[in-house]
Coordinates of C-alpha atoms in Angstrom, one line a residue:
M1 CA -62.3 13.9 3.9
I2 CA -60.2 13.6 7.1
K3 CA -61.9 12.0 10.0
F4 CA -62.6 14.0 13.1
N5 CA -60.2 12.0 15.3
Q6 CA -57.5 12.5 12.7
I7 CA -58.0 16.2 12.7
V8 CA -57.8 16.4 16.5
R9 CA -54.7 14.1 16.4
N10 CA -53.0 16.3 13.8
K11 CA -53.5 19.5 15.9
F12 CA -51.9 18.0 18.9
L13 CA -49.1 16.4 16.9
L14 CA -48.3 19.9 15.7
I15 CA -48.2 21.3 19.3
L16 CA -45.9 18.5 20.4
F17 CA -43.6 18.3 17.4
S18 CA -43.5 21.8 15.8
C19 CA -41.9 25.1 16.6
T20 CA -44.8 27.2 15.5
L21 CA -44.2 30.8 14.5
I22 CA -47.3 32.6 15.6
L23 CA -50.8 32.1 16.9
S24 CA -53.4 29.7 15.7
L25 CA -56.3 32.1 15.2
G26 CA -59.4 30.0 14.9
N27 CA -61.1 28.9 11.8
R28 CA -61.2 32.1 9.8
V29 CA -62.0 31.7 6.1
D30 CA -59.4 32.8 3.6
S31 CA -61.5 35.7 2.4
Q32 CA -61.7 37.2 5.9
T33 CA -58.0 36.9 6.2
S34 CA -57.6 38.7 2.9
I35 CA -59.8 41.5 4.0
I36 CA -57.7 41.9 7.2
A37 CA -54.5 42.1 5.2
Q38 CA -56.0 44.7 2.8
N39 CA -57.3 46.8 5.7
F40 CA -53.9 46.7 7.3
L41 CA -52.2 48.0 4.1
N42 CA -54.7 50.8 3.7
T43 CA -54.5 51.8 7.3
N44 CA -50.7 51.7 7.6
Y45 CA -49.4 52.4 4.1
G46 CA -52.3 54.1 2.3
N47 CA -54.0 52.7 -0.8
N48 CA -51.0 53.1 -3.0
Y49 CA -48.9 50.4 -1.3
Y50 CA -48.9 48.0 -4.1
S51 CA -48.1 50.5 -6.8
A52 CA -45.3 52.1 -4.7
M53 CA -43.7 48.8 -3.9
L54 CA -44.0 47.7 -7.5
E55 CA -42.1 50.8 -8.5
A56 CA -39.5 50.3 -5.8
D57 CA -38.9 46.7 -6.8
R58 CA -38.3 47.8 -10.4
F59 CA -35.6 50.2 -9.3
Y60 CA -34.1 47.6 -6.9
K61 CA -33.8 45.1 -9.8
Q62 CA -32.0 47.8 -11.9
G63 CA -29.5 48.3 -9.1
D64 CA -30.8 51.7 -8.1
L65 CA -31.1 51.0 -4.4
Q66 CA -31.3 54.6 -3.3
T67 CA -34.3 55.4 -5.5
A68 CA -35.9 52.1 -4.3
K69 CA -35.3 53.2 -0.7
R70 CA -36.7 56.7 -1.2
I71 CA -39.9 55.3 -2.6
Q72 CA -40.4 52.8 0.2
Q73 CA -39.6 55.5 2.8
K74 CA -42.5 57.6 1.5
V75 CA -44.9 54.7 2.1
K76 CA -43.5 52.9 5.2
P77 CA -44.0 54.6 8.5
D78 CA -40.9 55.2 10.6
F79 CA -40.2 53.0 13.5
P80 CA -40.3 54.7 16.9
A81 CA -36.9 55.7 18.3
S82 CA -35.2 52.8 20.0
N83 CA -32.9 52.8 23.0
S84 CA -29.5 51.8 21.5
V85 CA -27.4 49.2 23.3
P86 CA -24.4 50.9 24.8
V87 CA -21.0 49.9 23.5
A88 CA -19.5 47.1 25.5
V89 CA -16.7 48.0 28.0
S90 CA -14.2 45.6 29.5
D91 CA -12.1 48.1 31.4
I92 CA -13.5 49.2 34.7
A93 CA -11.4 52.4 34.6
K94 CA -13.6 53.7 31.9
L95 CA -16.6 53.8 34.2
P96 CA -17.6 56.4 36.9
T97 CA -16.2 56.2 40.4
V98 CA -19.4 54.7 41.9
A99 CA -19.1 51.8 39.4
R100 CA -15.5 51.2 40.3
Q101 CA -16.4 51.2 44.0
D102 CA -19.0 48.5 43.5
W103 CA -16.6 46.4 41.5
D104 CA -13.8 46.8 44.1
T105 CA -16.2 45.9 46.9
A106 CA -17.4 42.8 45.2
T107 CA -14.1 41.5 44.0
Q108 CA -12.5 42.1 47.4
A109 CA -15.3 40.3 49.2
I110 CA -15.0 37.3 46.8
K111 CA -11.3 37.0 47.7
E112 CA -12.1 37.1 51.4
D113 CA -14.9 34.4 50.9
P114 CA -17.4 35.5 53.6
Q115 CA -19.4 32.8 55.2
D116 CA -22.3 34.8 56.6
D117 CA -25.3 34.9 54.2
K118 CA -26.0 38.6 54.9
E119 CA -22.5 39.6 54.2
V120 CA -22.5 37.6 51.0
E121 CA -25.6 39.5 49.9
T122 CA -24.5 43.0 50.8
R123 CA -20.8 42.7 49.8
I124 CA -21.0 40.6 46.7
F125 CA -24.5 40.3 45.2
E126 CA -25.7 43.8 45.8
P127 CA -22.8 45.7 44.2
L128 CA -22.6 43.3 41.3
E129 CA -26.3 43.5 40.6
S130 CA -26.1 47.3 40.9
L131 CA -23.3 47.3 38.3
V132 CA -25.3 45.1 35.9
D133 CA -28.4 47.3 36.3
N134 CA -26.8 50.7 36.0
Y135 CA -23.8 49.9 33.8
P136 CA -24.9 47.0 31.6
Q137 CA -22.1 47.8 29.1
F138 CA -19.5 46.5 31.6
V139 CA -19.3 42.9 30.4
P140 CA -17.1 41.5 33.2
A141 CA -19.8 42.3 35.8
H142 CA -22.3 40.0 34.0
I143 CA -19.8 37.2 33.8
L144 CA -18.7 37.5 37.5
L145 CA -22.3 37.8 38.7
A146 CA -23.2 34.7 36.8
D147 CA -20.2 32.9 38.2
T148 CA -21.0 34.0 41.7
Y149 CA -24.6 32.9 41.4
D150 CA -23.4 29.5 40.3
L151 CA -20.9 29.3 43.1
Y152 CA -23.6 29.8 45.7
G153 CA -26.0 27.4 44.1
W154 CA -28.4 29.9 42.4
G155 CA -28.4 28.1 39.1
D156 CA -31.4 29.8 37.5
D157 CA -30.1 33.2 38.4
A158 CA -26.7 32.3 36.9
L159 CA -28.3 31.2 33.6
N160 CA -30.7 34.2 33.5
T161 CA -27.8 36.6 34.0
I162 CA -25.6 35.2 31.2
E163 CA -28.6 34.9 28.9
F164 CA -29.4 38.6 29.4
A165 CA -25.8 39.5 28.7
S166 CA -25.8 37.3 25.5
Q167 CA -28.9 39.0 24.2
M168 CA -27.3 42.4 24.7
Y169 CA -23.9 41.4 23.2
P170 CA -24.4 38.3 21.1
S171 CA -21.0 38.7 19.4
R172 CA -19.0 38.6 22.6
E173 CA -17.1 35.3 22.8
D174 CA -16.3 35.7 26.5
I175 CA -20.1 35.8 27.2
L176 CA -20.7 32.8 24.9
D177 CA -18.0 30.8 26.6
K178 CA -19.4 31.4 30.0
R179 CA -22.9 30.6 28.7
I180 CA -21.7 27.3 27.3
E181 CA -19.8 26.5 30.4
L182 CA -22.9 27.0 32.6
L183 CA -25.2 25.1 30.3
L184 CA -22.9 22.1 30.3
A185 CA -22.5 22.3 34.1
Y186 CA -26.3 22.2 34.5
G187 CA -26.7 19.2 32.2
E188 CA -27.9 21.0 29.1
P189 CA -25.6 19.8 26.2
L190 CA -28.3 20.5 23.6
E191 CA -28.7 24.1 24.7
A192 CA -24.9 24.4 24.6
S193 CA -25.0 23.1 21.1
I194 CA -27.7 25.5 20.1
A195 CA -25.8 28.5 21.6
S196 CA -22.7 27.5 19.7
R197 CA -24.5 27.0 16.5
E198 CA -26.4 30.3 16.8
F199 CA -23.1 32.1 17.1
V200 CA -21.7 30.3 14.0
Y201 CA -24.6 31.2 11.8
S202 CA -24.9 34.7 13.1
Y203 CA -21.2 35.5 12.8
P204 CA -19.8 33.2 10.1
N205 CA -16.7 35.4 9.6
S206 CA -15.6 35.1 13.2
P207 CA -12.1 33.5 13.5
K208 CA -13.6 31.1 16.0
S209 CA -16.6 30.0 14.0
S210 CA -15.1 26.7 13.0
T211 CA -14.2 26.0 16.7
Y212 CA -17.7 26.7 17.8
Q213 CA -19.1 24.6 15.0
S214 CA -17.0 21.6 16.1
A215 CA -18.1 22.3 19.7
A216 CA -21.8 22.4 18.6
D217 CA -21.4 19.0 17.0
E218 CA -19.7 17.5 20.0
Y219 CA -22.4 18.8 22.4
F220 CA -25.1 17.5 20.2
K221 CA -23.6 14.0 20.3
K222 CA -23.5 14.3 24.1
Y223 CA -27.2 15.2 24.1
Q224 CA -28.0 12.1 22.0
S225 CA -25.9 9.9 24.3
K226 CA -27.8 11.4 27.3
L227 CA -31.1 10.8 25.5
K228 CA -30.2 7.2 24.7
S229 CA -29.3 6.5 28.4
K230 CA -32.6 8.0 29.6
I231 CA -34.6 6.0 27.2
A232 CA -32.9 2.8 28.2
R233 CA -33.1 3.6 31.9
N234 CA -36.7 4.8 32.0
S235 CA -38.0 2.2 29.5
V236 CA -40.4 4.9 28.4
F237 CA -41.2 3.2 25.1
G238 CA -41.4 -0.4 26.3
G239 CA -44.8 0.2 27.9
I240 CA -46.2 2.2 25.0
G241 CA -44.9 0.1 22.1
Q242 CA -45.4 1.8 18.8
A243 CA -46.1 5.5 19.0
A244 CA -49.1 6.5 16.9
I245 CA -47.5 8.6 14.2
G246 CA -50.0 7.4 11.6
N247 CA -52.2 4.5 12.7
E248 CA -51.4 1.9 15.2
A249 CA -50.5 -0.8 12.7
Q250 CA -48.0 1.5 11.0
G251 CA -46.7 3.2 14.1
I252 CA -43.1 4.2 14.6
N253 CA -41.1 3.6 17.7
L254 CA -40.5 7.1 18.8
G255 CA -37.4 6.2 20.9
Q256 CA -35.6 4.7 18.0
M257 CA -36.7 7.6 15.8
L258 CA -35.2 10.2 18.2
L259 CA -31.9 8.3 18.3
Q260 CA -31.7 8.3 14.5
G261 CA -31.4 12.1 14.7
E262 CA -33.3 15.2 13.6
S263 CA -33.7 14.4 9.9
A264 CA -35.1 11.0 10.5
T265 CA -37.4 12.3 13.2
G266 CA -38.7 15.1 11.1
T267 CA -39.1 13.0 8.0
A268 CA -41.2 10.4 9.8
I269 CA -43.5 13.0 11.4
A270 CA -43.8 15.0 8.2
N271 CA -44.7 12.0 6.1
S272 CA -47.4 10.9 8.5
Y273 CA -48.8 14.4 8.6
K274 CA -48.8 14.8 4.8
A275 CA -50.6 11.4 4.5
Q276 CA -53.5 12.7 6.6
A277 CA -53.7 16.5 6.0
N278 CA -55.1 18.2 2.9
M279 CA -51.9 19.1 1.2
I280 CA -51.7 21.6 -1.7
S281 CA -50.1 20.1 -4.8
D282 CA -50.1 23.2 -7.1
P283 CA -46.6 23.0 -8.8
V284 CA -46.3 26.7 -9.3
Q285 CA -47.0 27.6 -5.7
L286 CA -44.7 24.8 -4.4
S287 CA -41.9 25.7 -6.7
Y288 CA -42.1 29.3 -5.6
I289 CA -41.9 28.7 -1.8
R290 CA -39.3 26.0 -2.3
G291 CA -37.1 28.3 -4.2
I292 CA -37.2 30.9 -1.5
G293 CA -36.9 28.4 1.3
N294 CA -33.8 26.7 -0.2
K295 CA -32.2 30.1 -0.9
L296 CA -32.6 31.1 2.8
A297 CA -31.6 27.7 4.1
K298 CA -28.3 27.8 2.3
L299 CA -27.4 30.9 4.2
M300 CA -28.0 29.2 7.6
G301 CA -26.0 26.1 7.5
R302 CA -27.1 22.6 8.5
N303 CA -26.5 21.3 5.0
E304 CA -27.1 17.8 6.3
F305 CA -30.8 18.5 6.4
E306 CA -33.0 17.7 3.4
Y307 CA -35.3 20.7 3.6
E308 CA -38.9 20.5 2.6
F309 CA -41.4 23.3 2.1
N310 CA -45.0 22.4 2.0
I311 CA -48.5 24.0 1.9
I312 CA -51.5 22.8 3.9
E313 CA -55.1 23.7 3.0
D314 CA -56.0 25.4 6.3
P315 CA -57.5 28.9 6.8
T316 CA -55.7 29.6 10.0
P317 CA -52.7 32.0 9.5
N318 CA -50.0 29.7 10.7
A319 CA -46.6 28.2 9.8
F320 CA -44.4 25.7 11.6
A321 CA -41.1 23.8 11.4
L322 CA -40.5 20.1 12.2
P323 CA -37.1 18.7 13.1
G324 CA -34.7 18.3 10.2
G325 CA -36.0 21.3 8.2
K326 CA -39.5 20.2 7.3
I327 CA -41.4 23.5 6.9
F328 CA -45.2 23.9 6.5
F329 CA -47.3 26.9 5.6
H330 CA -51.1 27.1 6.0
T331 CA -53.0 28.7 3.1
G332 CA -54.4 31.1 5.7
M333 CA -50.9 32.4 6.3
L334 CA -50.2 32.8 2.6
E335 CA -53.5 34.7 2.2
L336 CA -52.4 37.1 5.0
M337 CA -49.2 38.0 3.3
D338 CA -48.6 40.6 0.5
S339 CA -45.0 40.2 -0.6
E340 CA -42.1 37.9 -1.1
A341 CA -40.3 39.7 1.7
E342 CA -43.1 38.8 4.1
L343 CA -43.0 35.2 3.0
A344 CA -39.2 35.2 3.3
G345 CA -39.5 36.7 6.8
V346 CA -41.7 33.9 8.1
M347 CA -39.7 31.3 6.2
A348 CA -36.4 32.5 7.6
H349 CA -37.9 32.4 11.1
E350 CA -39.1 28.8 10.7
V351 CA -35.9 27.6 9.1
A352 CA -34.0 29.1 12.0
H353 CA -36.1 27.0 14.4
A354 CA -35.1 23.9 12.5
V355 CA -31.4 24.9 12.3
L356 CA -31.3 25.6 16.0
S357 CA -32.8 22.2 16.9
H358 CA -35.7 23.7 18.8
G359 CA -38.3 21.1 17.7
Y360 CA -36.0 18.2 18.3
K361 CA -35.3 19.5 21.8
Q362 CA -39.0 19.9 22.6
L363 CA -39.8 16.4 21.3
G364 CA -37.0 14.9 23.4
E365 CA -38.1 16.6 26.6
S366 CA -41.7 15.7 26.1
A367 CA -40.9 12.1 25.4
L368 CA -38.9 11.6 28.6
T369 CA -41.5 12.8 31.0
N370 CA -44.7 11.4 32.4
T371 CA -46.4 14.0 30.3
G372 CA -44.7 12.6 27.2
M373 CA -45.9 9.1 28.2
N374 CA -49.4 10.3 28.5
I375 CA -49.2 12.2 25.2
L376 CA -48.0 9.1 23.4
S377 CA -50.5 6.8 25.1
G378 CA -53.3 9.2 24.2
L379 CA -52.1 9.4 20.6
A380 CA -52.0 5.6 20.4
G381 CA -55.6 5.4 21.7
R382 CA -58.7 5.1 19.5
E383 CA -61.0 7.4 21.5
V384 CA -61.3 11.1 20.6
G385 CA -61.9 11.8 24.2
A386 CA -58.5 10.3 25.2
I387 CA -56.8 12.4 22.5
A388 CA -58.6 15.6 23.7
N389 CA -57.3 14.9 27.2
V390 CA -53.8 14.8 25.8
G391 CA -54.5 18.3 24.5
G392 CA -54.8 19.6 28.1
L393 CA -51.5 18.2 29.0
L394 CA -49.9 19.8 25.9
L395 CA -51.3 23.2 26.6
D396 CA -49.7 23.1 30.0
K397 CA -46.3 22.7 28.4
K398 CA -45.0 26.2 27.5
F399 CA -42.7 26.8 24.6
S400 CA -39.8 29.0 25.5
R401 CA -40.1 32.6 24.4
G402 CA -36.4 32.7 24.3
K403 CA -36.4 30.2 21.5
E404 CA -38.7 32.5 19.5
K405 CA -36.2 35.3 20.0
Q406 CA -33.3 33.1 18.9
A407 CA -35.2 32.3 15.7
D408 CA -36.0 36.0 15.2
V409 CA -32.3 37.0 15.6
L410 CA -31.0 34.4 13.1
G411 CA -34.0 34.7 10.8
I412 CA -33.8 38.4 10.3
R413 CA -30.1 38.4 9.9
V414 CA -30.5 35.9 7.0
L415 CA -33.5 37.8 5.6
D416 CA -31.3 41.0 5.4
A417 CA -28.4 39.1 4.0
A418 CA -30.6 37.7 1.2
G419 CA -31.5 41.2 0.1
Y420 CA -35.1 41.3 1.3
S421 CA -36.6 44.1 3.3
A422 CA -35.7 43.3 6.9
D423 CA -39.2 44.2 8.1
G424 CA -40.9 41.3 6.3
L425 CA -41.6 39.3 9.5
Y426 CA -42.5 42.5 11.4
N427 CA -45.3 43.3 8.9
V428 CA -46.7 39.8 9.3
M429 CA -46.7 40.2 13.1
A430 CA -48.4 43.6 12.7
K431 CA -51.3 42.0 10.7
L432 CA -51.6 39.3 13.4
A433 CA -51.7 42.0 16.1
Q434 CA -54.7 43.5 14.2
L435 CA -56.4 40.0 14.1
E436 CA -55.8 39.7 17.9
G437 CA -57.4 43.1 18.5
E438 CA -60.7 42.1 17.0
G439 CA -61.7 40.2 20.2
N440 CA -63.4 37.2 18.5
M441 CA -60.2 35.1 18.3
A442 CA -60.5 31.5 19.5
K443 CA -58.2 30.6 22.4
S444 CA -54.8 29.9 20.8
L445 CA -53.5 26.4 20.9
L446 CA -50.0 28.0 21.0
S447 CA -50.6 30.7 23.6
S448 CA -47.1 30.4 25.0
H449 CA -45.7 32.4 22.1
P450 CA -45.1 36.1 22.5
A451 CA -48.0 38.2 21.7
S452 CA -47.8 39.9 18.3
K453 CA -47.5 43.4 19.7
E454 CA -44.7 42.4 22.0
R455 CA -42.9 40.7 19.1
M456 CA -43.4 43.8 17.0
E457 CA -41.6 45.9 19.6
Y458 CA -38.8 43.4 19.9
L459 CA -38.4 43.2 16.1
E460 CA -38.4 47.0 15.7
E461 CA -35.5 47.1 18.2
L462 CA -33.6 44.3 16.6
I463 CA -33.8 45.8 13.1
Q464 CA -32.7 49.2 14.3
T465 CA -29.9 48.2 16.7
K466 CA -28.4 45.8 14.1
G467 CA -28.8 48.4 11.3
Y468 CA -30.7 46.0 9.0
N469 CA -32.2 47.4 5.8
R470 CA -36.0 47.9 5.8
Y471 CA -35.9 49.0 2.2
G472 CA -34.7 46.0 0.3
Y473 CA -36.5 43.8 -2.2
E474 CA -40.3 43.4 -1.5
G475 CA -41.3 41.2 -4.4
V476 CA -45.0 42.2 -4.5
A477 CA -45.6 41.4 -8.2
A478 CA -43.8 38.0 -7.9
Y479 CA -45.9 37.1 -4.8
R480 CA -49.2 38.1 -6.1
G481 CA -48.5 36.4 -9.4
V482 CA -48.4 33.1 -7.4
F483 CA -50.8 33.9 -4.6
P484 CA -53.3 36.3 -6.2
R485 CA -55.9 38.4 -4.2

């Protein structure tokens, strides 16, 4: 049986080191989770969900995709209509007169370089902001506005502007180039690497994919060099000694581990966690999730990772990714799901976190701050109270919602490419939204993640605007054969 201080330590290790998919929903027993899942199916799909999906899967395997789609359409409710993203425009002449006037006003003022703050605001920022708000399809306005914010020292606004543009038009190389330029200018080489890598894996057939792949590797090396310099300069780890990943006698120097890269970092943390947690060893279940996980991972790149897919005996519906592709599922999450498509949806999201280096970045940032020092000192202590105090520090450290969206974008693209129904992750989020609505949920340890209903709306829009197939392979029989109700 795991000691109490080990349990507390594990929970906070997960908050520090993992990119967690969803919410930790308190200690619900598996049977309650199963009831919630079944009620969700009955409410949203009727009581013939399983039989309908079973039949659809049969036709899908036979290659009769249209019949499979028609069967699923009868059961799955339609998504609400979504506002489509307007087609990108680069020629100002294609926009109305008022838009052209705003563009001319701003570009002329930039040439004249006004020195008065009020004049800068009215002649440059206001017309460009109006263009972006009213004609977001005009890509040059986003780029010029970001450039101008940067010129006048409004760094956050510059980054926010180009991030918004990249979410609208992720395939535009001119937007990506400006995003990378600004990230590097503001000392964010890892973010620049992530942006480049995200493009490569989302648009593998682009003529510039190999160029961006090389750039991603270069920026990642810059980040590691920067990290090494900070560790040496701040002597963060000299005062702490061995970080308590495991017990004190077998601790691992976290600074050295970070510098060895993502794979070494993830392996060390994963091995420590597996040694303390109650891991599931069922060969059938492990073989099943590993087969799906490896299939999806091959579609995402980062072949240098040695991916692992594990199951923890824990009733909370949760899943998380450690650096280097170490993926963990709670039994509570597996109990909540009803199909292979849902499992693949969550799996693709988590693998995307690893592929995009989200956990490694979070770990590096935490380790180089006073908060990181306190975290590691607390983890190295023997007292449960000290570790609990660390929890307060961790809860104050928000995890970027933008990173969740990045993982959604890449994960659903791969889910669709693998032939699964693209709404697999959406259905899991819908069940979690139902759990949230009960009102008895314990305060989430990972409350910085987008609420399930908010995520549902975003996923609906993503699936519709990208034209992903909601009516692919569900795999209900295969899933229930391994994880029976």
